[in-house]
Short mmCIF file of C-alpha atoms in Angstrom, two decimals:
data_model
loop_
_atom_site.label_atom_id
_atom_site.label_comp_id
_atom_site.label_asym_id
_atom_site.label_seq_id
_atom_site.Cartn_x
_atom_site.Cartn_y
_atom_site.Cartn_z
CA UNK A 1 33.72 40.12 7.88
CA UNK A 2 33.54 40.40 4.05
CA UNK A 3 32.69 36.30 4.55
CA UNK A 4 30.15 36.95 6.32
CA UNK A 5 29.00 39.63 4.29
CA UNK A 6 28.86 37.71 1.04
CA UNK A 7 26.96 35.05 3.07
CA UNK A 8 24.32 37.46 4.36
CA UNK A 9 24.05 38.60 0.62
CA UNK A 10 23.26 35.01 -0.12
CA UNK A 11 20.76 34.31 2.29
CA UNK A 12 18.64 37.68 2.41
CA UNK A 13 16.94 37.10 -1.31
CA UNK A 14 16.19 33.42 -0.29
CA UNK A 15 14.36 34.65 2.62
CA UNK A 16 13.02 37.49 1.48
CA UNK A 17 12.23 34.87 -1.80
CA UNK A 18 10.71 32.16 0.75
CA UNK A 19 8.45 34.70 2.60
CA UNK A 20 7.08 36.18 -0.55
CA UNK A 21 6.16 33.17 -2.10
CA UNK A 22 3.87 31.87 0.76
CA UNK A 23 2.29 35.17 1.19
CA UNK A 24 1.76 35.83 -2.24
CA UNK A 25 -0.95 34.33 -4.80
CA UNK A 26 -1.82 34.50 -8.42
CA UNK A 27 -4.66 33.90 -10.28
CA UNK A 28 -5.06 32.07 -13.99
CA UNK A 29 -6.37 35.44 -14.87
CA UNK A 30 -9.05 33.62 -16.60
CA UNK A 31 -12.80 33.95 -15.97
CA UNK A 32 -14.69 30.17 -16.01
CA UNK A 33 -17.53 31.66 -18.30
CA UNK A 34 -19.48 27.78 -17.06
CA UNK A 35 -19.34 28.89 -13.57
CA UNK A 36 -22.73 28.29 -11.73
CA UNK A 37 -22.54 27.78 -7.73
CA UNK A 38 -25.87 26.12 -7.34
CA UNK A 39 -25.27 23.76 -9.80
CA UNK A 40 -22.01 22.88 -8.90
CA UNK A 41 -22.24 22.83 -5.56
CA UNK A 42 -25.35 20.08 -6.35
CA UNK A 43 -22.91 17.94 -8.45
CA UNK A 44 -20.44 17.70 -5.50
CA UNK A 45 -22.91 15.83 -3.23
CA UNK A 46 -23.87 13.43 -6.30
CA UNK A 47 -19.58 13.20 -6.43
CA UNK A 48 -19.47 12.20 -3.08
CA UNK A 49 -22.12 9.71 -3.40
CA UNK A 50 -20.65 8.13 -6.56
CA UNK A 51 -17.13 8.24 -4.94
CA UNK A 52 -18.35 6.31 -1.81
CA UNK A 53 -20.07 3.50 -3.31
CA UNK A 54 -16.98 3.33 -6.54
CA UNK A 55 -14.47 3.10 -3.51
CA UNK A 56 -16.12 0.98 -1.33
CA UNK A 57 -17.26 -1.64 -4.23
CA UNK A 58 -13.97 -1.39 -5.71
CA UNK A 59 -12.43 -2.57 -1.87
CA UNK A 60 -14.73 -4.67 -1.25
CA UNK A 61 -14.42 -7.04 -3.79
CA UNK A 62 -11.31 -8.54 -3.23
CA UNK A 63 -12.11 -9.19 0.20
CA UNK A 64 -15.08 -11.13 -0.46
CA UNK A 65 -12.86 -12.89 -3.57
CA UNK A 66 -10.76 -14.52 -0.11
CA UNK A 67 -13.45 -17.10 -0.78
CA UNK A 68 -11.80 -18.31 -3.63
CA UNK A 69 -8.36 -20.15 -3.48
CA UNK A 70 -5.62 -17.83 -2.94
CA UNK A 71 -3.53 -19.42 -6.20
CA UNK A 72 -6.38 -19.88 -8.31
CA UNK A 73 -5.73 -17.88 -11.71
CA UNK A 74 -8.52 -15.74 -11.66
CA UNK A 75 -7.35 -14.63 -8.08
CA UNK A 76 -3.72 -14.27 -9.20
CA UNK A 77 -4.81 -12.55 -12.64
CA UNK A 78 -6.63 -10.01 -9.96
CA UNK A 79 -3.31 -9.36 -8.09
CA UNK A 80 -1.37 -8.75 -10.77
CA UNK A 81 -4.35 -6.13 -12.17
CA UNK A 82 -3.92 -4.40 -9.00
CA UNK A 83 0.05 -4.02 -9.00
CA UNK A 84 -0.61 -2.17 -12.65
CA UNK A 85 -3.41 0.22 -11.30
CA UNK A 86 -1.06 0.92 -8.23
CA UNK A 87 2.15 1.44 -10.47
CA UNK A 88 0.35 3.89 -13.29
CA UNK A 89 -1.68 5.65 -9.79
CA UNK A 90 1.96 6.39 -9.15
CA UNK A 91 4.02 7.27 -12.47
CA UNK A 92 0.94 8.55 -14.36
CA UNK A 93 -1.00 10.40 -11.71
CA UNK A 94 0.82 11.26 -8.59
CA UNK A 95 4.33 11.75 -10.17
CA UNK A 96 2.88 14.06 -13.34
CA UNK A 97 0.27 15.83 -10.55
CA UNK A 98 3.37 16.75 -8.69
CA UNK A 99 5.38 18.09 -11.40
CA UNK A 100 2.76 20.30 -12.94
CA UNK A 101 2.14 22.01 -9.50
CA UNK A 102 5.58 22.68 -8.80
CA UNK A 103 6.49 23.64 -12.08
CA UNK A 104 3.32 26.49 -12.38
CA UNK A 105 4.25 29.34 -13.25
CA UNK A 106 2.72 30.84 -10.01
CA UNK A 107 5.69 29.91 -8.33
CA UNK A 108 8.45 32.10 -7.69
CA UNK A 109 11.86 31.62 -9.94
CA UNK A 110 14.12 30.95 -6.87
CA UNK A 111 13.74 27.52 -6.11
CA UNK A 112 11.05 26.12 -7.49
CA UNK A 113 12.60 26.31 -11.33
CA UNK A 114 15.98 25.82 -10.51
CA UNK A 115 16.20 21.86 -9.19
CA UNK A 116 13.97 18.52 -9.96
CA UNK A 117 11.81 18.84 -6.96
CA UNK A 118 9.17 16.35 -7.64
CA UNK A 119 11.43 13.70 -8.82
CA UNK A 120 13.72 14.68 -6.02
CA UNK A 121 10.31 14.39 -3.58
CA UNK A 122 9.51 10.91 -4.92
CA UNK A 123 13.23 9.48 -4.44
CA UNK A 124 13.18 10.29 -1.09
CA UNK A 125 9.84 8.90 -0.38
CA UNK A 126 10.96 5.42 -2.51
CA UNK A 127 13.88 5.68 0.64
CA UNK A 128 12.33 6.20 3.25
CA UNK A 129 9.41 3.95 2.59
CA UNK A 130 12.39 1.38 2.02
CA UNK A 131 13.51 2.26 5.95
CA UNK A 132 9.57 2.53 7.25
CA UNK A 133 9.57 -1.27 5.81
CA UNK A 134 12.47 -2.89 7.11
CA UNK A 135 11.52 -0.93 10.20
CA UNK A 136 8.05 -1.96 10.55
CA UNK A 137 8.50 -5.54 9.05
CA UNK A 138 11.23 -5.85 12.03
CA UNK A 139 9.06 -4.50 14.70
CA UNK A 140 6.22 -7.67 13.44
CA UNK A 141 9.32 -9.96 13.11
CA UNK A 142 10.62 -9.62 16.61
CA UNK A 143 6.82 -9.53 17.98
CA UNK A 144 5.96 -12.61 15.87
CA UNK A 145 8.84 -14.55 17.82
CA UNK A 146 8.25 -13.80 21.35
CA UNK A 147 5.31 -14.63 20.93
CA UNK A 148 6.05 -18.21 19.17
CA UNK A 149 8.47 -18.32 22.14
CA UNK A 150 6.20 -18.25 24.64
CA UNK A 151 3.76 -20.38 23.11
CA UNK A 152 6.40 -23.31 22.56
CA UNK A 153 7.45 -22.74 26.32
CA UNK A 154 3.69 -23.10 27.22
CA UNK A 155 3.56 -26.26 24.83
CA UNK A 156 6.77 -27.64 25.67
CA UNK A 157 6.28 -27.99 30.01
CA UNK A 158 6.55 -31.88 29.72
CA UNK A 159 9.76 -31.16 27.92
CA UNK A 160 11.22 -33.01 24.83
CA UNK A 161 9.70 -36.75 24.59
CA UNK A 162 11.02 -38.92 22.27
CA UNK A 163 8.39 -41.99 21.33
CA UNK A 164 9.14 -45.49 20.50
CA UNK A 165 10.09 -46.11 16.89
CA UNK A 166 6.64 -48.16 16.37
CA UNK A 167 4.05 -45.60 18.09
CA UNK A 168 1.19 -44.27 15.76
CA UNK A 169 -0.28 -40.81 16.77
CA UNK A 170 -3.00 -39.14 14.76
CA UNK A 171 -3.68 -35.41 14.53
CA UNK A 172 -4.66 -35.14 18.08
CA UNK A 173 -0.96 -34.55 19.15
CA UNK A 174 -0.41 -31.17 17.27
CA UNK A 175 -2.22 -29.94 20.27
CA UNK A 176 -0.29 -31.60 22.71
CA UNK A 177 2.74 -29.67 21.73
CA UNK A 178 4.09 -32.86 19.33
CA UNK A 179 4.64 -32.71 15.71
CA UNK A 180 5.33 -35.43 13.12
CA UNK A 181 9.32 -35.34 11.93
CA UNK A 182 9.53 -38.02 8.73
CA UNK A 183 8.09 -41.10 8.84
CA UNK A 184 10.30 -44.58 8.82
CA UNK A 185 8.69 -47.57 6.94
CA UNK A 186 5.01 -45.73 8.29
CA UNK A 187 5.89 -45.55 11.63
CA UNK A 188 6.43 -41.92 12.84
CA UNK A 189 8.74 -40.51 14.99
CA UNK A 190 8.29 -37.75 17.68
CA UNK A 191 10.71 -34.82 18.47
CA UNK A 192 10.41 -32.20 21.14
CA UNK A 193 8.30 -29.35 19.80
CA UNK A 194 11.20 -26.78 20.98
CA UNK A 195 13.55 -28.19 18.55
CA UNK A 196 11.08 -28.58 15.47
CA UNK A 197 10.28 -25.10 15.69
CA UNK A 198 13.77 -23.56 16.16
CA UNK A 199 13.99 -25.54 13.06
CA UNK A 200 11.70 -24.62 11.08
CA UNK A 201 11.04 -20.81 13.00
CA UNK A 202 12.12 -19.02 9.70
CA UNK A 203 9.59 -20.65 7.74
CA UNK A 204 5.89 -19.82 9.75
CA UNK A 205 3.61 -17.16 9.62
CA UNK A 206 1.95 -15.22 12.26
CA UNK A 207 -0.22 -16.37 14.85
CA UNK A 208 -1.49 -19.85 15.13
CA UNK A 209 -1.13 -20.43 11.52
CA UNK A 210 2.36 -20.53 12.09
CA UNK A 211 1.77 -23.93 13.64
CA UNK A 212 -0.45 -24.91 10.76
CA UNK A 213 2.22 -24.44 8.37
CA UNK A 214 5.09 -26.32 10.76
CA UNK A 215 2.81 -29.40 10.27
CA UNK A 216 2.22 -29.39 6.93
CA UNK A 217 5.84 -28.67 6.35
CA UNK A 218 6.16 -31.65 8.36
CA UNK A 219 3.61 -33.33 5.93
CA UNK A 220 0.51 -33.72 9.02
CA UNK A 221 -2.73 -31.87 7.85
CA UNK A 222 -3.88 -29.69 10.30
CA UNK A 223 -4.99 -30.71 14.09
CA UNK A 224 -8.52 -30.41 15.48
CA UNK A 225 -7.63 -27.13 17.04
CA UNK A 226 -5.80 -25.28 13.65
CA UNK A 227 -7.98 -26.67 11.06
CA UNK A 228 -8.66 -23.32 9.10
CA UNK A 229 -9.27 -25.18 5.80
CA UNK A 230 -6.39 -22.27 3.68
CA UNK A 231 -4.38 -23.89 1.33
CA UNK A 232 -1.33 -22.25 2.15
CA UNK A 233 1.45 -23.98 0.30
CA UNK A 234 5.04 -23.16 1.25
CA UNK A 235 4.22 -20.44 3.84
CA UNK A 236 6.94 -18.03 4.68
CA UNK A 237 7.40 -15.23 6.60
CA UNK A 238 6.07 -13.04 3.31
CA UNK A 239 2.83 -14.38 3.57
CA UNK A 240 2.22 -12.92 7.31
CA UNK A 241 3.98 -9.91 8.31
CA UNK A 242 4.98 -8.74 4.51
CA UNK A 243 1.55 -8.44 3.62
CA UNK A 244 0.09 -6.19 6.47
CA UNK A 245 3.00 -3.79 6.28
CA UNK A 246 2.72 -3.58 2.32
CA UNK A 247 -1.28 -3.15 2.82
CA UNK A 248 -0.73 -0.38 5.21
CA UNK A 249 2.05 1.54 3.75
CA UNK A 250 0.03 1.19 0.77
CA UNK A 251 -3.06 2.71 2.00
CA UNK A 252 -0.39 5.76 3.57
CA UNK A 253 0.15 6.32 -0.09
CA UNK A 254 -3.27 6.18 -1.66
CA UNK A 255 -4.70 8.39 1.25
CA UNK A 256 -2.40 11.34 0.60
CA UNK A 257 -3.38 11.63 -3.04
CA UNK A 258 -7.20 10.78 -2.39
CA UNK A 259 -7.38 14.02 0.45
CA UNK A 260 -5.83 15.97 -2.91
CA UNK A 261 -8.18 15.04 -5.75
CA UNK A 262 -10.58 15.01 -3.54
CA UNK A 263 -10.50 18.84 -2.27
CA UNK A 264 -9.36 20.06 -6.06
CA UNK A 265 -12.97 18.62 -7.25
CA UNK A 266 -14.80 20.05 -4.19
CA UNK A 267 -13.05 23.75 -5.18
CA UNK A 268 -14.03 23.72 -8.56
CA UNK A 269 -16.87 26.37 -9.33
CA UNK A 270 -17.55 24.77 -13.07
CA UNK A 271 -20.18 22.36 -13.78
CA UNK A 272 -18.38 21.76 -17.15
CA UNK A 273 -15.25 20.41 -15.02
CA UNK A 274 -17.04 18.83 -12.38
CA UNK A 275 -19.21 16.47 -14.61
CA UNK A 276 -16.30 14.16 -16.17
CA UNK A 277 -14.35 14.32 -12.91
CA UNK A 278 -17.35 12.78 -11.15
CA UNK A 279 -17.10 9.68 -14.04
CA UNK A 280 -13.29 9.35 -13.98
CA UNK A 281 -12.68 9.78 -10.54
CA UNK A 282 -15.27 7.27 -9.30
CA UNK A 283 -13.66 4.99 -11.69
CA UNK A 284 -10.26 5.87 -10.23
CA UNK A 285 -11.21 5.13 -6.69
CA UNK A 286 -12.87 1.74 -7.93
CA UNK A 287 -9.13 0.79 -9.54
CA UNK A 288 -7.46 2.00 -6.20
CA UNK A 289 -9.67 0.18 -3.82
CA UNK A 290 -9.95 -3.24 -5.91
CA UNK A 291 -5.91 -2.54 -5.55
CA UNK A 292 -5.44 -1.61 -1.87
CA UNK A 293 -8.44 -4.41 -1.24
CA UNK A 294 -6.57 -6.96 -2.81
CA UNK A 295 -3.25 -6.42 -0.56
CA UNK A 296 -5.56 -6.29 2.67
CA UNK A 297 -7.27 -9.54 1.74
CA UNK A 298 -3.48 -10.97 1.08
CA UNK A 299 -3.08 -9.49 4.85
CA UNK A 300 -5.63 -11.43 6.50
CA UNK A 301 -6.60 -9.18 9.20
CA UNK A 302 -9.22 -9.57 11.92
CA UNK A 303 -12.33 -8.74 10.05
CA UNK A 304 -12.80 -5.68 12.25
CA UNK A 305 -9.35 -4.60 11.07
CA UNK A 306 -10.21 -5.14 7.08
CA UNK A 307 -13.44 -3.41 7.62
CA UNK A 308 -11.55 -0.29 9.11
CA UNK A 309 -9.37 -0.25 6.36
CA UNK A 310 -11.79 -0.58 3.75
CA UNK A 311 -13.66 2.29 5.14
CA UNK A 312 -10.91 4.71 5.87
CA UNK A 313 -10.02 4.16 2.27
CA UNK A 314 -13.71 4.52 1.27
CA UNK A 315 -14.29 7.88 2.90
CA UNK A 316 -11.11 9.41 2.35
CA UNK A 317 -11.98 11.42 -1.15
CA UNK A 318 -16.01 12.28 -0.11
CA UNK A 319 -13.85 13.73 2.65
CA UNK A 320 -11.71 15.65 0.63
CA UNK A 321 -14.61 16.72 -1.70
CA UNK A 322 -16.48 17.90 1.53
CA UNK A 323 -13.72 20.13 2.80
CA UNK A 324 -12.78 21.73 -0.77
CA UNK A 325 -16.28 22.69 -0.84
CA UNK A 326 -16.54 24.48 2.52
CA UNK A 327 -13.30 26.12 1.53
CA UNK A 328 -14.12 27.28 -1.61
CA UNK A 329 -15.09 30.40 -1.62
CA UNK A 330 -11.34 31.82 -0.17
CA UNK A 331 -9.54 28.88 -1.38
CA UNK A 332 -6.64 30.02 -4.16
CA UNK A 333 -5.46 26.54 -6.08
CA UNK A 334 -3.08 29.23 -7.95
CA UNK A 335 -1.71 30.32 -4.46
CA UNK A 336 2.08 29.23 -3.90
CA UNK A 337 1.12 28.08 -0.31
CA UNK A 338 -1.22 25.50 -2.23
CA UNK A 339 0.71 24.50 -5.28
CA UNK A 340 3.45 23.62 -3.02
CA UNK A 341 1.30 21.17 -1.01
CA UNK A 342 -0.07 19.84 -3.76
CA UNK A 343 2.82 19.04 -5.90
CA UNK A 344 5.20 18.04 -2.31
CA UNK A 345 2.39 15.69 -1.38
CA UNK A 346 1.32 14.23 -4.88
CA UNK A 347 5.65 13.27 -5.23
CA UNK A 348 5.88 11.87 -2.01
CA UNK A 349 2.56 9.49 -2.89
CA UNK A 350 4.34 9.08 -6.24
CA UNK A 351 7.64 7.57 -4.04
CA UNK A 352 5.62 5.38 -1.98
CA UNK A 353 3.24 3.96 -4.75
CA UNK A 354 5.80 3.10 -7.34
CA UNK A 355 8.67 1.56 -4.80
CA UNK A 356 5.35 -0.70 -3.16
CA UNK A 357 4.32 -1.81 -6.74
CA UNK A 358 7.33 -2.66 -7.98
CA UNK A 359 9.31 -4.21 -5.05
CA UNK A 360 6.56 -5.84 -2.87
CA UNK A 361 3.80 -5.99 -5.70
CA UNK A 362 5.15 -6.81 -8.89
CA UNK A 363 8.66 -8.23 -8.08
CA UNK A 364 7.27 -10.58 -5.04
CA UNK A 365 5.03 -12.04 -7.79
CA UNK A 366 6.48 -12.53 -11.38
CA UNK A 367 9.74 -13.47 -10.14
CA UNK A 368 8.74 -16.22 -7.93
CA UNK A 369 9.69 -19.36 -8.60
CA UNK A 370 5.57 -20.58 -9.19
CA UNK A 371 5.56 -17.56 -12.07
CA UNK A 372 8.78 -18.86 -13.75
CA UNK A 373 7.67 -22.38 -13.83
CA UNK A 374 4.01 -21.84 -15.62
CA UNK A 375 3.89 -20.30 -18.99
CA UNK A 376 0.17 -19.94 -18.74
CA UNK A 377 0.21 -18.33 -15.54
CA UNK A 378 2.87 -15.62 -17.15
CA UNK A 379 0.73 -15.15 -20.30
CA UNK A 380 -2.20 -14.48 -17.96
CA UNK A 381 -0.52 -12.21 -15.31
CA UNK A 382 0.91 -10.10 -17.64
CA UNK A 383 -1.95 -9.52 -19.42
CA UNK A 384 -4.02 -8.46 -16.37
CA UNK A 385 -0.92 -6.20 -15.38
CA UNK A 386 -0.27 -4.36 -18.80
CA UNK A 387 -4.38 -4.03 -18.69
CA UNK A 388 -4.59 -2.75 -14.90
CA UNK A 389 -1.70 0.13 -15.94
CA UNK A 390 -3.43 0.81 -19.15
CA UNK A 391 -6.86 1.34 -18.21
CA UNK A 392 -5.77 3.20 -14.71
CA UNK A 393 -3.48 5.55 -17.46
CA UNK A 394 -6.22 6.27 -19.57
CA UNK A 395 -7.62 7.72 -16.96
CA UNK A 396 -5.18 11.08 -16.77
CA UNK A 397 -7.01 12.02 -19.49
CA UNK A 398 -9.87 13.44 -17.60
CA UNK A 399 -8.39 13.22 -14.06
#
C-alpha cells in the first residue's frame, strides 16, 4: 500500500493544483487611468471596419495578380514576400504571444513554470501538421488517380491504335484520346493513350490540366478542348494537390491566431491601446492575407472556392473583435482559464505557420532548380523575403 500511498501523495496537489488554477483569476492590479467605454467601444467598430477592408485588400490582391504570368519576377518576388510575412507571423508573433501567456505570472507554479510549454506546443503542431499533410496530400493523390483512371478508360474504348509511320494529326486528336510520342524525321507517331499516361501519371496535375501538361510534355500545345492559355512549364504533382493542401492548412493556422488578436482588441477598455492596435493590426491582416492570397491563387480553385477562402479569412478578426466586445464586461484576460487558451492556441499557430513557411513555402522555392540557376532571380527573392519578415516583425512592436 505505501506505493500506492506515495502515488496518491503525488497526484492529490496536481489535482487539487489543476482545479485551482481554472477556477481561479488574477488581476494586473492596475487601474487603466485612459479607460473610457463610449469611446472605446466606438473605436472597435472603426477596428472592424479597417480590419475588413486591410484583410480583404491584402487577399485579394494576389488573386487578381493570377493575371500575370505565374514565373514572372514581380509574381515570384510576391511569393517569396509572403513566405517572410508567414515565417515572422509565426516566430515573432504567435510563438512570443504564446510564451508570454503561459509564462504570466497569473499562472499557478505547478506546471506552467516547470517545462517549455509553448515551444513544446509548437513542436507538436510542426508534427502533426507534417502527418495532416502527407495525410491530406494522399487522400488528393489517390482521388486525383481514379479519377485519371477513369477518364483514360473513357478515352481509351477503341483501345491502343498504333498509326502508320507517315500519318500527320493536328491538335484535334488530344481529344480523341491520342497523344503525340516523339516525332521521326516530322512524321509523328501514335501510342495508346493508356500507356502514355501510365507513363507519364507521376508527372500531371489535377483535373483536365493534367492532360494539358501530358501534351506539352509530349511537346503538342494544347487541343481545342484544354486550351487554358497557363504557361505551366514542367508541371508536377506540386503544382496541383501541394498547393491546395498548403493553402488550407495555412489558412487553419492564420485563423487560430486572427480569432485571438481579434477578441484581445475587442476586450480592451483603453482608447490609448486601442488606437495603434487599430493601425498595426490592419496592417497585419493586409501582410497575412496578401500571404494566405498568394498560396490560394498558387491553388487554383474554382472561383467560388477562392472567394470562400478569401472571405473566411477576411472576417475572421472583425469576428473576433465583435465577440471580445460583447464579452467584455466579465471577460478576465488575467484569468488562468484564458491565459492558457491564449498561449496553447498562439504555439500551436506558431507550429503550423513556421513548418508551412519553411518546408512548403520557402524550401519548395529557393531550392528549386529554376532559383539555383538565376542569380537575378536569387538577388530578387531574397530581398522580397528578408523585407516580407522584416516589415511583418516590426510590427510586434505595437501588436
Amino acid at each position: 500500500m505505501s506505493l500506492f500511498q506515495d502515488l496518491w501523495q503525488f497526484l492529490r496537489p496536481l489535482s487539487s493544483g489543476l482545479t485551482e488554477s481554472f477556477t481561479n483569476s488574477c488581476d494586473s492590479g492596475e487601474s487603466d487611468p485612459c479607460r473610457d467605454d463610449a469611446a472605446a467601444l466606438t473605436l472597435k467598430f472603426a477596428a472592424m471596419a479597417s480590419i475588413l477592408v486591410a484583410g480583404a485588400a491584402g487577399v485579394s490582391i494576389p488573386l487578381v495578380g493570377t493575371l500575370l504570368p505565374s514565373n514572372s519576377g514581380l509574381m515570384r518576388g510576391a511569393k517569396a514576400f509572403a513566405a517572410g510575412v508567414i515565417l515572422a507571423t509565426g516566430f515573432v508573433h504567435m510563438l512570443s504571444g504564446g510564451s508570454e501567456a503561459l509564462s504570466d505570472p497569473c499562472l499557478p507554479e505547478f506546471p506552467w513554470k516547470m517545462f517549455p510549454f509553448p515551444e513544446f506546443f509548437a513542436m507538436v503542431a510542426a508534427l502533426l501538421t507534417l502527418l495532416a499533410d502527407f495525410m491530406i496530400t494522399g487522400y488528393y493523390e489517390r482521388k486525383q488517380e481514379k479519377l485519371m483512371n477513369r477518364s483514360v478508360e473513357s478515352l481509351g474504348q477503341a483501345g491502343s491504335v498504333i498509326s502508320e509511320p507517315d500519318r500527320e494529326i493536328g491538335s484535334g486528336l488530344l481529344d480523341s484520346g491520342f497523344m503525340r510520342d516523339h516525332e521521326d524525321g516530322g512524321k509523328l507517331h501514335i501510342v495508346g493513350m493508356r500507356a502514355h499516361a501510365d507513363h507519364h501519371r507521376h508527372s500531371l496535375s489535377m483535373g483536365p490540366e493534367g492532360f494539358e501538361a501530358l501534351a506539352k510534355r509530349s511537346g503538342v500545345s494544347g487541343g481545342a478542348g484544354y486550351g487554358h492559355g497557363h504557361d505551366h512549364g514542367d508541371v508536377g504533382f506540386d503544382s496541383g494537390v501541394r498547393h491546395v493542401v498548403v493553402s488550407q492548412i495555412l489558412e487553419m493556422g492564420i485563423v487560430s491566431h486572427s480569432i485571438i488578436i481579434g477578441i484581445s482588441l475587442g476586450v480592451s477598455h483603453s482608447p490609448c491601446t486601442i488606437r495603434p492596435l487599430i493601425v498595426a493590426l490592419s496592417f497585419h491582416q493586409f501582410f497575412e492575407g496578401f500571404a494566405l492570397g498568394g498560396c490560394v491563387a498558387e491553388a487554383k480553385l474554382t472561383p467560388r472556392g477562392s472567394a470562400m477562402m478569401a472571405f473566411f479569412f477576411a472576417v475572421t478578426t472583425p469576428i473576433g473583435v465583435a465577440i471580445g466586445t460583447a464579452i467584455a464586461s466579465s471577460y478576465n484576460s488575467y484569468s488562468v482559464a484564458a491565459l492558457v487558451a491564449e498561449g496553447v492556441l498562439d504555439s500551436l499557430s506558431a507550429g503550423i505557420l513556421v513548418y508551412m513557411a519553411l518546408v512548403d513555402l520557402i524550401a519548395a522555392d529557393f531550392l528549386s532548380k529554376k532559383m539555383s540557376v538565376d542569380f537575378k532571380l536569387q538577388i530578387v527573392s531574397y530581398c522580397f523575403l528578408f523585407l516580407g519578415a522584416g516589415m511583418m516583425s516590426a510590427l510586434a512592436i505595437w501588436a
